[in-house]
Coordinates of C-alpha atoms in Angstrom, one line a residue:
V1 CA 173.1 105.9 70.2
Q2 CA 174.6 108.9 70.2
L3 CA 175.3 110.1 66.4
Q4 CA 178.0 112.7 65.7
A5 CA 178.4 114.1 62.0
S6 CA 181.1 115.6 60.2
G7 CA 182.5 116.2 57.3
G8 CA 181.2 118.8 55.9
G9 CA 182.3 122.1 54.4
L10 CA 182.2 124.9 51.4
V11 CA 182.9 123.2 48.4
Q12 CA 182.5 124.6 45.0
A13 CA 180.1 123.4 42.6
G14 CA 181.2 120.1 41.3
G15 CA 183.5 119.4 43.9
S16 CA 183.0 116.1 46.3
L17 CA 182.6 115.4 49.4
R18 CA 182.7 112.5 52.2
L19 CA 179.9 112.6 54.7
S20 CA 181.2 110.9 57.8
C21 CA 178.4 109.5 60.6
A22 CA 180.5 108.0 63.5
A23 CA 178.1 106.6 66.9
S24 CA 178.6 105.8 70.0
G25 CA 176.7 103.4 72.9
R26 CA 175.4 100.8 70.7
T27 CA 177.0 99.1 67.3
L28 CA 175.7 100.8 64.9
S29 CA 175.0 96.9 62.8
M30 CA 171.4 97.3 64.5
Y31 CA 170.6 99.9 63.3
L32 CA 169.1 101.2 59.8
M33 CA 170.1 104.2 59.3
G34 CA 169.6 107.3 56.8
W35 CA 171.2 111.0 55.8
F36 CA 168.9 113.9 56.0
R37 CA 169.7 117.3 55.1
Q38 CA 167.6 121.0 55.2
A39 CA 168.1 123.7 52.2
P40 CA 167.4 127.3 54.5
G41 CA 164.0 127.4 54.3
K42 CA 163.0 124.1 53.7
E43 CA 161.6 121.7 55.7
R44 CA 163.5 118.7 56.3
E45 CA 163.7 115.8 53.6
F46 CA 165.0 112.0 52.7
V47 CA 168.6 111.4 51.4
A48 CA 168.8 108.4 51.5
T49 CA 169.6 104.8 53.5
V50 CA 171.3 101.9 54.2
T51 CA 170.0 98.9 55.8
R52 CA 171.5 96.5 58.5
S53 CA 172.5 94.3 55.5
G54 CA 173.9 97.3 53.1
G55 CA 170.6 97.3 50.9
T56 CA 170.0 101.3 49.9
R57 CA 167.6 103.5 48.9
Y58 CA 168.2 107.4 47.4
E59 CA 165.8 110.2 46.7
D60 CA 165.6 111.1 42.8
S61 CA 167.0 113.1 42.9
V62 CA 170.6 112.3 44.4
E63 CA 170.9 108.5 43.2
D64 CA 173.5 109.1 40.5
R65 CA 175.6 111.8 42.7
F66 CA 175.5 110.4 46.1
T67 CA 176.5 107.5 47.9
I68 CA 175.4 105.9 50.5
S69 CA 177.4 103.2 52.7
R70 CA 178.2 101.5 55.9
D71 CA 181.3 99.9 57.7
N72 CA 180.1 98.6 61.3
A73 CA 183.7 97.9 62.2
K74 CA 183.5 101.6 63.1
N75 CA 180.7 101.4 63.2
T76 CA 180.4 104.6 61.0
I77 CA 177.9 105.6 58.0
Y78 CA 179.3 108.3 55.1
L79 CA 177.8 109.9 52.3
Q80 CA 179.6 110.0 49.3
I81 CA 178.7 113.1 47.2
D82 CA 179.6 113.9 44.0
N83 CA 179.2 116.5 41.4
L84 CA 178.1 119.1 44.2
K85 CA 175.6 121.5 42.5
A86 CA 174.5 124.9 45.0
E87 CA 171.0 123.0 45.5
D88 CA 172.7 120.7 48.0
T89 CA 173.4 123.4 49.8
A90 CA 172.0 122.3 53.3
V91 CA 172.1 121.2 56.7
Y92 CA 173.3 117.6 56.9
Y93 CA 171.5 115.0 59.6
C94 CA 172.2 111.3 60.2
A95 CA 170.1 109.0 61.6
A96 CA 169.1 105.5 63.4
D97 CA 166.4 103.6 63.5
P98 CA 166.3 99.8 64.4
S99 CA 163.4 98.9 62.2
R100 CA 164.6 96.8 60.1
R101 CA 162.6 97.3 56.6
I102 CA 163.8 100.3 54.8
K103 CA 161.9 103.8 56.2
T104 CA 162.5 107.4 54.8
G105 CA 161.1 109.4 57.8
G106 CA 160.1 108.5 61.4
Y107 CA 163.7 107.5 62.1
S108 CA 163.5 106.7 66.4
Y109 CA 167.5 108.5 66.6
W110 CA 169.1 111.7 65.0
G111 CA 172.6 113.7 65.5
Q112 CA 173.4 117.3 64.7
G113 CA 173.9 118.4 61.5
T114 CA 177.4 118.7 59.5
Q115 CA 176.6 122.3 56.9
V116 CA 177.4 121.7 53.3
T117 CA 177.5 124.6 50.8
V118 CA 178.3 125.3 47.4
S119 CA 179.5 128.2 45.6
S120 CA 178.8 127.7 42.2

């Protein structure tokens, strides 16, 4: 499966963004999907995941501001980010895994990142 992330940009603190991740090659409904991010000078970290059936899990610090969703008909997942903060500045990556259970790491397939920059 090939993944293409988009939707990043430069946003003022307090604003919102919706990131998209479109898949090709295979149907997304077969995969656990996740979003990760990597800030400058830091390791890549888990942000959110959505299971085949729509169950979700978030990293604790973003749970009240981030919403992950999937549209299997469009073969796309989304990450809605509200009330953006400077610390959300990072490259955001989407990923897919054939696992039937929630995972917060070790995904099999990765897209290229999309840059999110939050100005304060």
